[in-house]
Amino acid sequence: MVKMRINAPDVARKRKAGQFIVLMTDEKGERIPLTLVDSSDKDGTITIIFQIVGKTTTCLSEMPEGEKLYAVLGPLGRSTEIENFGTVVCVGGGVGIGVVYPITKALKGAGNKIISIIGARTKDILILEDETREMSDTFLVATDDGSYGFHGFVSDVLQNVIDSGERIDRVFAIGPVPMMRVICNVTRPYDIKTIVSLNPIMVDATGMCGACRVSVGGHTRFACVDGPEFDGHDVDFDLLMSRLRMYYHHEKEAMEAVRCASHD
Amino acid sequence: MPEQNPEVRRHNFDEVPLGYTEELAILEAKRCIQCKKPACVSGCPVDIDIPGFVKLVLEEDFIGAARKIKETNSLPAVCGRVCPQEAQCEEACILGKKGDPVAIGRLERFVADYERISGDILLPDKAPPTGKRVAVVGSGPAGLTIAGDLVKRGHDVTIFEGLHEPGGVLVYGIPEFRLPKAIVAAEVDYLRKLGVKIVTNVVIGRVKTVDELFEDGFDAVFLGVGAGAPVFMNVPGENLSGIYSANEYLTRSNLMKAYRFPEYDTPIAVGKNVGVIGGGNVTMDSARTALRMGADNVYVIYRRTEVEMPARSEEVHHAKEEGVQFKLLTNPVEYIGDEHGWVKGVRCITMELGEPDESGRRRPVPVEGSEYVIDVDMVVVAIGTNANPVIAATTPGLETNKWDYIVAKDESGETTRERVYAGGDIVTGSATVILAMGAAKKAAVAIDEYLKRKG
């Protein structure tokens, strides 16, 4: 997991919770979408947190401080609908904790009571714990291996919160696709509106190519301009999963040949 | 004009026509009878002095010929390649009544290439600085044209481009084998030398609104953002893996250079049996790209017949030569996927032509019970594009029509917002490079007049 601050005053000035950027590390690079975790209008910077999963994120993580990115475009996507819903549960899994954090912050600012549930595979890769705790009225942690907090999944913790009789007005759940799917399955029987942030493959990310199309309530939507947030109960997660795997073999090949331009 | 052999070129991305030699160009120029009232000029959306430049070719003043064209057309190397001359200047050519018209497009291409390769590029005189600033949104054919025209009139011009490279459809849409990207880069470079500023990675409507451009001190704004949103058919299975919009497929291949993966990072699916849906130039570009990527079979699936195809006959001819197979009077009704959610077939229905529709073409009607499946492992949906609504949605007072295209006056590009002009596909819907350039030229005149009037 890597945290990076990027000097991008135009993006910082406009950025709202839930939005993302597209960046390229070098001229031959791929355009990849990354969600914005934070920004500072004052010093003109934006903050991203990403997991090293492929060639672009590897190269990005190896860029030394002060290096220039080839392209940064944003902020993109619709911002999160923020209002005082009442009691809101913000669930973040893995790198999704970074995505849900600015939303939590904005929801807190709007006067919501915040129950945060964050989780990771293991304690060492849990991010933004203190920052999230600070924004939360109730703060809960889960790890898959039990090395910290609840031994199990964030969805189990959410189920416990629901079982405790807590009235929940809305859930925001952001993390790996299987996690978001399970969270939606947990909240569906109780009819608790659950917002998820989708991360399909994108190219231009401005509504031009349709690479990021997802099916929501039976309608095709472009995550880049219609999203990235959607009502999770309407999302076709199977389709999202299979489309995310579209370039699996390419990604492996690119990783094997990995050679980052900034180090040539 | 000499061309790469179809058997060879279907495996490479190099340009297909090789261009005239000097001798061939002069021979062709000799055929022009230098009409007193040249019909060809009236067929040109940007009023090129066609007999004038052809005469200079005959006199072997190729650079002079290129400069003659550039008096009214700033992108001759592009237009010489992608203009539908057969429906414009060459259609009007008097020689065409009895035989072949003068190959005006090929001559245009020849002189533009000659000038570029010679490096003898003359920067035209610019009017003294007016102190007026114009923002041009989009760097496609319209944006590049108006930027050139306005900077020559002394205005301070900045182009805002959403992608990371300028050129719009010329770089993301039209493939290398039809329009080499080095040519677009040279045109962009020429504009920079003229003093045009180009800012990339800025989507107007998102990063900045049109109103914020005015707050930043721009005196006028031109919107030349194209018709960028892909159209799908909304048939079952259309979101399966392996199914692309033409915009995505071509953007991956052209702009992101996915055909050179893994040297370039962006991946692209390599289909063995590829279905390309549609009948336009973009359909042909997609089909021919798929061939070059290594497909065994590429099928153009089109619901009408070849007569109704909107693609240029030259493009259809090239595609056929290269081995693209045409499934005409055929329309997809469903896509079938394998266990991994990857497309493995397209169920089609046979069509027949009925009564003419509002476009004047005979309407295709499905033949009941005629469905059959074509095995494919990749599909490109190339049935057209729509307006991207982002600018209209963020610019109060900017009127659009029911298809989200911006309402602008034909003769001036004036929109319903003062100081905001528009031209090209975002006004007309998907059309041609040259029509966008024609609209941009009119808007340049209108903006120049407005800025002078304002004083």
XYZ file of C-alpha atoms in Angstrom, chain A residues 30-218:
189
model
C -1.589 3.072 -19.330
C -4.251 5.484 -18.107
C -5.349 4.231 -14.701
C -8.083 5.602 -12.436
C -7.244 6.197 -8.771
C -9.586 7.542 -6.140
C -8.666 10.724 -4.347
C -8.196 10.300 -0.629
C -7.562 13.893 0.265
C -6.588 17.264 -1.122
C -5.290 20.549 0.105
C -6.440 23.672 -1.652
C -3.836 25.619 0.297
C -0.734 23.857 -1.011
C -2.397 22.623 -4.213
C -1.834 18.937 -3.590
C -3.940 15.830 -3.861
C -3.411 12.547 -2.028
C -3.802 9.065 -3.437
C -3.410 5.669 -1.806
C -2.924 2.660 -4.009
C -2.028 -0.973 -3.836
C 0.776 -2.298 -6.027
C -1.077 -4.699 -8.299
C 0.366 -4.302 -11.779
C 2.943 -2.590 -13.896
C 1.600 0.954 -13.617
C 1.234 0.862 -9.844
C 4.697 -0.700 -9.559
C 6.226 2.072 -11.628
C 4.223 4.698 -9.771
C 5.446 3.401 -6.424
C 9.043 3.580 -7.625
C 8.885 7.193 -8.749
C 11.175 9.296 -6.587
C 9.893 12.397 -4.819
C 9.874 15.412 -7.106
C 9.482 13.382 -10.291
C 6.844 14.518 -12.781
C 3.922 12.308 -13.770
C 3.242 12.215 -17.504
C -0.451 12.997 -17.082
C -2.909 13.745 -14.305
C -6.550 14.389 -15.153
C -9.280 15.169 -12.697
C -11.274 15.436 -10.627
C -13.514 12.976 -12.455
C -16.806 11.279 -11.681
C -19.750 12.481 -9.682
C -19.030 13.424 -6.106
C -20.692 11.619 -3.227
C -24.196 12.713 -2.333
C -23.559 14.184 1.107
C -26.343 15.140 3.484
C -27.404 14.471 7.028
C -28.886 11.004 6.690
C -28.780 10.320 10.438
C -26.706 7.286 11.290
C -24.328 6.157 8.596
C -22.082 3.116 8.495
C -18.902 3.604 6.474
C -17.281 0.321 5.548
C -13.796 0.248 4.030
C -11.859 -2.816 2.999
C -8.173 -2.866 2.055
C -7.298 0.034 -0.202
C -10.998 0.961 -0.091
C -10.393 2.442 3.357
C -8.620 5.240 1.550
C -11.613 5.761 -0.703
C -14.218 5.748 2.042
C -12.177 8.041 4.291
C -12.937 11.357 2.516
C -16.593 10.333 2.303
C -16.626 9.639 6.033
C -15.072 13.018 6.641
C -17.692 14.780 4.507
C -20.542 12.838 6.123
C -19.238 13.739 9.554
C -19.097 17.369 8.491
C -22.754 17.150 7.443
C -23.704 16.097 10.937
C -24.143 12.344 10.568
C -23.483 9.884 13.329
C -20.639 7.781 11.947
C -20.055 4.100 12.533
C -16.830 3.116 10.790
C -15.914 -0.454 10.003
C -12.543 -0.926 8.401
C -10.795 -4.144 7.594
C -7.824 -5.728 5.908
C -6.287 -9.128 5.425
C -3.893 -8.527 8.294
C -2.953 -5.769 10.752
C 0.197 -4.638 8.930
C -1.662 -3.459 5.857
C -4.473 -1.653 7.650
C -4.416 1.996 6.603
C -5.786 5.284 7.930
C -6.730 3.807 11.274
C -6.164 6.937 13.362
C -7.617 9.268 10.747
C -10.760 7.170 10.435
C -11.122 6.774 14.197
C -11.026 10.534 14.587
C -14.013 10.931 12.231
C -16.074 8.192 13.855
C -18.554 8.006 16.690
C -18.109 4.256 16.707
C -14.973 2.709 15.272
C -14.657 -1.007 14.501
C -11.845 -3.020 12.947
C -11.728 -6.480 11.436
C -8.851 -8.523 10.046
C -9.209 -11.716 8.044
C -6.487 -13.430 10.062
C -7.535 -12.078 13.432
C -4.252 -10.237 13.958
C -6.168 -7.123 14.990
C -9.728 -6.342 16.020
C -12.522 -8.682 15.066
C -11.377 -11.982 13.554
C -13.336 -12.113 10.310
C -14.803 -9.894 7.629
C -16.170 -6.381 7.783
C -19.495 -7.811 6.644
C -19.645 -9.909 9.825
C -19.063 -6.777 11.887
C -21.798 -4.955 9.980
C -24.184 -7.845 10.636
C -23.369 -7.571 14.343
C -24.111 -3.847 14.303
C -27.439 -4.496 12.615
C -28.211 -7.309 15.079
C -27.466 -4.983 18.003
C -30.572 -3.047 17.013
C -28.735 0.086 15.900
C -30.876 2.074 13.473
C -28.901 2.584 10.267
C -29.992 5.119 7.678
C -27.371 4.486 5.037
C -24.311 2.373 4.380
C -21.290 3.319 2.291
C -19.192 0.286 1.399
C -15.974 0.518 -0.560
C -13.402 -2.181 -1.083
C -12.751 -5.266 -3.149
C -15.705 -6.325 -5.312
C -16.458 -9.496 -3.290
C -16.575 -7.426 -0.114
C -18.991 -4.896 -1.584
C -21.172 -7.678 -2.884
C -21.352 -9.356 0.528
C -22.087 -6.072 2.295
C -24.975 -5.498 -0.123
C -26.262 -8.975 0.627
C -26.140 -8.162 4.337
C -28.075 -4.898 4.049
C -30.585 -5.974 1.394
C -32.987 -7.855 3.718
C -33.174 -4.774 5.964
C -33.651 -2.449 3.014
C -30.793 -0.216 4.117
C -29.664 1.883 1.156
C -26.070 0.910 0.425
C -23.783 2.994 -1.755
C -20.761 1.331 -3.348
C -17.931 2.857 -5.373
C -17.067 0.828 -8.445
C -13.634 0.458 -9.948
C -14.014 -0.990 -13.446
C -11.340 -0.712 -16.109
C -11.287 2.735 -17.697
C -9.463 4.340 -20.598
C -10.350 7.988 -21.141
C -12.593 8.200 -18.032
C -14.543 11.114 -19.520
C -17.488 9.216 -20.984
C -15.960 8.633 -24.376
C -15.121 4.955 -24.554
C -17.523 2.870 -22.491
C -14.817 0.550 -21.136
C -16.170 1.121 -17.644
C -19.753 0.149 -18.380
C -21.535 -1.517 -15.527
C -25.048 -2.799 -15.201
C -27.121 -1.064 -12.524
C -30.759 -1.972 -12.135
C -30.627 -3.587 -15.560
